[in-house]
């Protein structure tokens, strides 16, 4: 697949990625499996540098997590994750208390990536989530940029640096 892609579990754990998807995740891919959670990634203090609209992304991810937790509130991973995030992040606790629920299948994200330029290294990407069969199963999250756009050019540059098509 020529676009960045990740397989996301029902509680927002990142289960797998292709090379370009891994490049967007950066050092995150080297963390132990239990620590590779999208929400935990965006709640880290340094996320403000790489995701200019981080607060909106966090709110959306918390809404998505709440949807999954509501479906199975006693699931051990749900209990563990919500407990960990609530203890370690005041931001998570405050947004979780709003009780917002979301189930988006598409959205937008902005990421700054040093490999595609310091000043113009921002990537504005659209993402779509495709459920993988199973109930509840993981989803394939694919990021794209419009053909011919500067963002598509930056993705192409990043793919070239990685030696992928």
PDB file of C-alpha atoms in Angstrom:
ATOM      1  CA  UNK A   1       0.000   0.000   0.000  1.00  0.00           C
ATOM      2  CA  UNK A   2       1.470   3.347  -1.030  1.00  0.00           C
ATOM      3  CA  UNK A   3      -0.377   5.349   1.649  1.00  0.00           C
ATOM      4  CA  UNK A   4       0.488   5.455   5.358  1.00  0.00           C
ATOM      5  CA  UNK A   5      -1.601   2.836   7.150  1.00  0.00           C
ATOM      6  CA  UNK A   6      -1.986   1.419  10.639  1.00  0.00           C
ATOM      7  CA  UNK A   7      -4.146  -1.320  12.120  1.00  0.00           C
ATOM      8  CA  UNK A   8      -5.895   0.077  15.198  1.00  0.00           C
ATOM      9  CA  UNK A   9      -7.496  -2.133  17.856  1.00  0.00           C
ATOM     10  CA  UNK A  10     -10.863  -1.350  19.406  1.00  0.00           C
ATOM     11  CA  UNK A  11      -9.283   0.507  22.352  1.00  0.00           C
ATOM     12  CA  UNK A  12      -7.005   2.547  20.028  1.00  0.00           C
ATOM     13  CA  UNK A  13      -3.971   0.303  20.425  1.00  0.00           C
ATOM     14  CA  UNK A  14      -1.728   0.411  17.345  1.00  0.00           C
ATOM     15  CA  UNK A  15      -1.350  -3.234  16.345  1.00  0.00           C
ATOM     16  CA  UNK A  16       0.568  -2.975  13.055  1.00  0.00           C
ATOM     17  CA  UNK A  17       1.670  -0.488  10.396  1.00  0.00           C
ATOM     18  CA  UNK A  18       3.216  -0.321   6.964  1.00  0.00           C
ATOM     19  CA  UNK A  19       6.597   1.457   6.493  1.00  0.00           C
ATOM     20  CA  UNK A  20       5.068   4.849   5.690  1.00  0.00           C
ATOM     21  CA  UNK A  21       2.594   4.536   8.576  1.00  0.00           C
ATOM     22  CA  UNK A  22       5.523   3.716  10.864  1.00  0.00           C
ATOM     23  CA  UNK A  23       7.389   6.804   9.625  1.00  0.00           C
ATOM     24  CA  UNK A  24       4.446   8.980  10.701  1.00  0.00           C
ATOM     25  CA  UNK A  25       4.424   7.294  14.122  1.00  0.00           C
ATOM     26  CA  UNK A  26       8.198   7.725  14.513  1.00  0.00           C
ATOM     27  CA  UNK A  27       9.834   6.590  17.766  1.00  0.00           C
ATOM     28  CA  UNK A  28       6.415   5.439  18.965  1.00  0.00           C
ATOM     29  CA  UNK A  29       6.914   2.219  16.967  1.00  0.00           C
ATOM     30  CA  UNK A  30       9.823   1.263  19.242  1.00  0.00           C
ATOM     31  CA  UNK A  31       7.728   1.342  22.411  1.00  0.00           C
ATOM     32  CA  UNK A  32       6.556  -1.925  23.996  1.00  0.00           C
ATOM     33  CA  UNK A  33       3.262  -3.230  22.579  1.00  0.00           C
ATOM     34  CA  UNK A  34       1.229  -2.240  25.698  1.00  0.00           C
ATOM     35  CA  UNK A  35       2.400   1.372  25.337  1.00  0.00           C
ATOM     36  CA  UNK A  36       1.487   1.755  21.657  1.00  0.00           C
ATOM     37  CA  UNK A  37      -1.871   3.466  22.057  1.00  0.00           C
ATOM     38  CA  UNK A  38      -2.925   6.383  19.821  1.00  0.00           C
ATOM     39  CA  UNK A  39      -4.528   8.266  22.674  1.00  0.00           C
ATOM     40  CA  UNK A  40      -1.492   7.864  24.923  1.00  0.00           C
ATOM     41  CA  UNK A  41       0.669   9.084  22.017  1.00  0.00           C
ATOM     42  CA  UNK A  42      -1.298  12.316  21.630  1.00  0.00           C
ATOM     43  CA  UNK A  43      -1.500  12.905  25.392  1.00  0.00           C
ATOM     44  CA  UNK A  44       2.305  13.049  25.707  1.00  0.00           C
ATOM     45  CA  UNK A  45       3.680  16.572  26.349  1.00  0.00           C
ATOM     46  CA  UNK A  46       5.856  16.555  23.213  1.00  0.00           C
ATOM     47  CA  UNK A  47       2.818  15.841  21.000  1.00  0.00           C
ATOM     48  CA  UNK A  48       2.104  19.590  20.783  1.00  0.00           C
ATOM     49  CA  UNK A  49       5.230  19.936  18.632  1.00  0.00           C
ATOM     50  CA  UNK A  50       4.212  17.277  16.137  1.00  0.00           C
ATOM     51  CA  UNK A  51       0.436  17.729  16.059  1.00  0.00           C
ATOM     52  CA  UNK A  52      -0.669  21.377  15.849  1.00  0.00           C
ATOM     53  CA  UNK A  53      -4.355  20.480  16.428  1.00  0.00           C
ATOM     54  CA  UNK A  54      -3.559  17.973  19.159  1.00  0.00           C
ATOM     55  CA  UNK A  55      -6.330  19.015  21.579  1.00  0.00           C
ATOM     56  CA  UNK A  56      -9.026  18.425  18.947  1.00  0.00           C
ATOM     57  CA  UNK A  57      -7.443  15.093  18.022  1.00  0.00           C
ATOM     58  CA  UNK A  58      -7.377  14.047  21.696  1.00  0.00           C
ATOM     59  CA  UNK A  59     -11.064  14.954  22.138  1.00  0.00           C
ATOM     60  CA  UNK A  60     -11.999  12.933  19.051  1.00  0.00           C
ATOM     61  CA  UNK A  61      -9.955   9.922  20.174  1.00  0.00           C
ATOM     62  CA  UNK A  62     -11.469  10.037  23.670  1.00  0.00           C
ATOM     63  CA  UNK A  63     -14.949  10.054  22.095  1.00  0.00           C
ATOM     64  CA  UNK A  64     -13.987   7.024  20.027  1.00  0.00           C
ATOM     65  CA  UNK A  65     -12.583   5.234  23.086  1.00  0.00           C
ATOM     66  CA  UNK A  66     -15.729   5.987  25.084  1.00  0.00           C
ATOM     67  CA  UNK A  67     -17.824   4.347  22.341  1.00  0.00           C
ATOM     68  CA  UNK A  68     -15.795   1.142  22.634  1.00  0.00           C
ATOM     69  CA  UNK A  69     -15.716   1.171  26.435  1.00  0.00           C
ATOM     70  CA  UNK A  70     -19.501   1.668  26.556  1.00  0.00           C
ATOM     71  CA  UNK A  71     -19.914  -1.515  24.498  1.00  0.00           C
ATOM     72  CA  UNK A  72     -17.835  -3.560  26.969  1.00  0.00           C
ATOM     73  CA  UNK A  73     -17.130  -1.551  30.158  1.00  0.00           C
ATOM     74  CA  UNK A  74     -15.639  -4.479  32.067  1.00  0.00           C
ATOM     75  CA  UNK A  75     -13.119  -5.449  29.378  1.00  0.00           C
ATOM     76  CA  UNK A  76      -9.712  -5.749  31.101  1.00  0.00           C
ATOM     77  CA  UNK A  77      -7.913  -3.601  28.486  1.00  0.00           C
ATOM     78  CA  UNK A  78     -10.577  -0.888  28.755  1.00  0.00           C
ATOM     79  CA  UNK A  79     -10.365  -0.802  32.546  1.00  0.00           C
ATOM     80  CA  UNK A  80      -6.555  -0.754  32.490  1.00  0.00           C
ATOM     81  CA  UNK A  81      -6.280   1.928  29.795  1.00  0.00           C
ATOM     82  CA  UNK A  82      -8.889   4.325  31.191  1.00  0.00           C
ATOM     83  CA  UNK A  83      -7.425   3.958  34.680  1.00  0.00           C
ATOM     84  CA  UNK A  84      -3.862   4.597  33.472  1.00  0.00           C
ATOM     85  CA  UNK A  85      -4.820   7.600  31.376  1.00  0.00           C
ATOM     86  CA  UNK A  86      -6.980   9.133  34.113  1.00  0.00           C
ATOM     87  CA  UNK A  87      -4.150   8.851  36.650  1.00  0.00           C
ATOM     88  CA  UNK A  88      -1.422  10.202  34.369  1.00  0.00           C
ATOM     89  CA  UNK A  89      -3.306  12.896  32.421  1.00  0.00           C
ATOM     90  CA  UNK A  90      -5.486  15.654  33.817  1.00  0.00           C
ATOM     91  CA  UNK A  91      -6.442  16.488  30.235  1.00  0.00           C
ATOM     92  CA  UNK A  92      -7.752  12.956  29.680  1.00  0.00           C
ATOM     93  CA  UNK A  93      -9.696  13.007  32.957  1.00  0.00           C
ATOM     94  CA  UNK A  94     -11.339  16.344  32.107  1.00  0.00           C
ATOM     95  CA  UNK A  95     -12.359  15.349  28.569  1.00  0.00           C
ATOM     96  CA  UNK A  96     -13.434  11.841  29.667  1.00  0.00           C
ATOM     97  CA  UNK A  97     -15.788  13.455  32.200  1.00  0.00           C
ATOM     98  CA  UNK A  98     -17.635  15.217  29.336  1.00  0.00           C
ATOM     99  CA  UNK A  99     -18.977  11.798  28.285  1.00  0.00           C
ATOM    100  CA  UNK A 100     -18.798  12.591  24.560  1.00  0.00           C
ATOM    101  CA  UNK A 101     -19.217   9.605  22.264  1.00  0.00           C
ATOM    102  CA  UNK A 102     -18.002   9.511  18.673  1.00  0.00           C
ATOM    103  CA  UNK A 103     -17.700   6.860  16.053  1.00  0.00           C
ATOM    104  CA  UNK A 104     -16.009   8.631  13.166  1.00  0.00           C
ATOM    105  CA  UNK A 105     -14.825   6.659  10.190  1.00  0.00           C
ATOM    106  CA  UNK A 106     -12.954   9.572   8.639  1.00  0.00           C
ATOM    107  CA  UNK A 107     -11.266  12.728   9.683  1.00  0.00           C
ATOM    108  CA  UNK A 108      -8.273  14.967   9.239  1.00  0.00           C
ATOM    109  CA  UNK A 109      -4.976  15.270  11.053  1.00  0.00           C
ATOM    110  CA  UNK A 110      -2.061  17.648  10.920  1.00  0.00           C
ATOM    111  CA  UNK A 111       1.384  16.354  11.746  1.00  0.00           C
ATOM    112  CA  UNK A 112       4.781  18.001  11.671  1.00  0.00           C
ATOM    113  CA  UNK A 113       7.457  15.662  10.406  1.00  0.00           C
ATOM    114  CA  UNK A 114      11.163  16.592  10.488  1.00  0.00           C
ATOM    115  CA  UNK A 115      12.073  14.376   7.536  1.00  0.00           C
ATOM    116  CA  UNK A 116       9.980  16.426   5.123  1.00  0.00           C
ATOM    117  CA  UNK A 117      11.374  19.834   6.068  1.00  0.00           C
ATOM    118  CA  UNK A 118      11.606  22.007   9.167  1.00  0.00           C
ATOM    119  CA  UNK A 119       9.584  24.966   7.899  1.00  0.00           C
ATOM    120  CA  UNK A 120       7.246  23.164   5.528  1.00  0.00           C
ATOM    121  CA  UNK A 121       7.295  19.799   7.222  1.00  0.00           C
ATOM    122  CA  UNK A 122       3.645  19.885   8.162  1.00  0.00           C
ATOM    123  CA  UNK A 123       1.460  17.185   6.672  1.00  0.00           C
ATOM    124  CA  UNK A 124      -2.270  17.789   6.384  1.00  0.00           C
ATOM    125  CA  UNK A 125      -3.749  14.349   5.868  1.00  0.00           C
ATOM    126  CA  UNK A 126      -7.187  12.852   5.541  1.00  0.00           C
ATOM    127  CA  UNK A 127      -7.763   9.530   7.265  1.00  0.00           C
ATOM    128  CA  UNK A 128     -10.348   6.852   6.706  1.00  0.00           C
ATOM    129  CA  UNK A 129     -10.996   3.845   8.948  1.00  0.00           C
ATOM    130  CA  UNK A 130     -12.030   0.550   7.403  1.00  0.00           C
ATOM    131  CA  UNK A 131     -13.359  -2.050   9.865  1.00  0.00           C
ATOM    132  CA  UNK A 132     -11.712  -5.445   9.610  1.00  0.00           C
ATOM    133  CA  UNK A 133     -14.250  -8.277   9.928  1.00  0.00           C
ATOM    134  CA  UNK A 134     -14.953  -9.436  13.450  1.00  0.00           C
ATOM    135  CA  UNK A 135     -17.105  -8.083  16.200  1.00  0.00           C
ATOM    136  CA  UNK A 136     -15.615  -5.932  17.481  1.00  0.00           C
ATOM    137  CA  UNK A 137     -12.636  -6.095  15.205  1.00  0.00           C
ATOM    138  CA  UNK A 138      -9.750  -3.775  14.580  1.00  0.00           C
ATOM    139  CA  UNK A 139      -9.797  -1.167  11.840  1.00  0.00           C
ATOM    140  CA  UNK A 140      -7.388  -0.289   9.079  1.00  0.00           C
ATOM    141  CA  UNK A 141      -6.643   3.443   9.238  1.00  0.00           C
ATOM    142  CA  UNK A 142      -5.317   4.866   5.962  1.00  0.00           C
ATOM    143  CA  UNK A 143      -3.958   8.398   5.579  1.00  0.00           C
ATOM    144  CA  UNK A 144      -4.045  10.189   2.229  1.00  0.00           C
ATOM    145  CA  UNK A 145      -3.422  13.579   0.682  1.00  0.00           C
ATOM    146  CA  UNK A 146      -5.073  14.945  -2.489  1.00  0.00           C
ATOM    147  CA  UNK A 147      -3.133  14.091  -5.656  1.00  0.00           C
ATOM    148  CA  UNK A 148      -0.868  16.922  -6.750  1.00  0.00           C
ATOM    149  CA  UNK A 149      -1.102  18.736  -3.401  1.00  0.00           C
ATOM    150  CA  UNK A 150       1.970  19.882  -1.428  1.00  0.00           C
ATOM    151  CA  UNK A 151       1.021  17.283   1.200  1.00  0.00           C
ATOM    152  CA  UNK A 152       1.042  14.514  -1.430  1.00  0.00           C
ATOM    153  CA  UNK A 153       4.491  15.748  -2.442  1.00  0.00           C
ATOM    154  CA  UNK A 154       5.679  15.574   1.176  1.00  0.00           C
ATOM    155  CA  UNK A 155       4.319  12.028   1.539  1.00  0.00           C
ATOM    156  CA  UNK A 156       6.099  11.102  -1.706  1.00  0.00           C
ATOM    157  CA  UNK A 157       9.329  12.616  -0.340  1.00  0.00           C
ATOM    158  CA  UNK A 158       8.954  10.654   2.894  1.00  0.00           C
ATOM    159  CA  UNK A 159       8.278   7.441   0.962  1.00  0.00           C
ATOM    160  CA  UNK A 160      11.398   8.091  -1.115  1.00  0.00           C
ATOM    161  CA  UNK A 161      13.494   8.557   2.006  1.00  0.00           C
ATOM    162  CA  UNK A 162      12.223   5.194   3.235  1.00  0.00           C
ATOM    163  CA  UNK A 163      12.784   3.503  -0.121  1.00  0.00           C
ATOM    164  CA  UNK A 164       9.090   2.611  -0.507  1.00  0.00           C
ATOM    165  CA  UNK A 165       6.976   3.254  -3.639  1.00  0.00           C
TER     166      UNK A 165
END
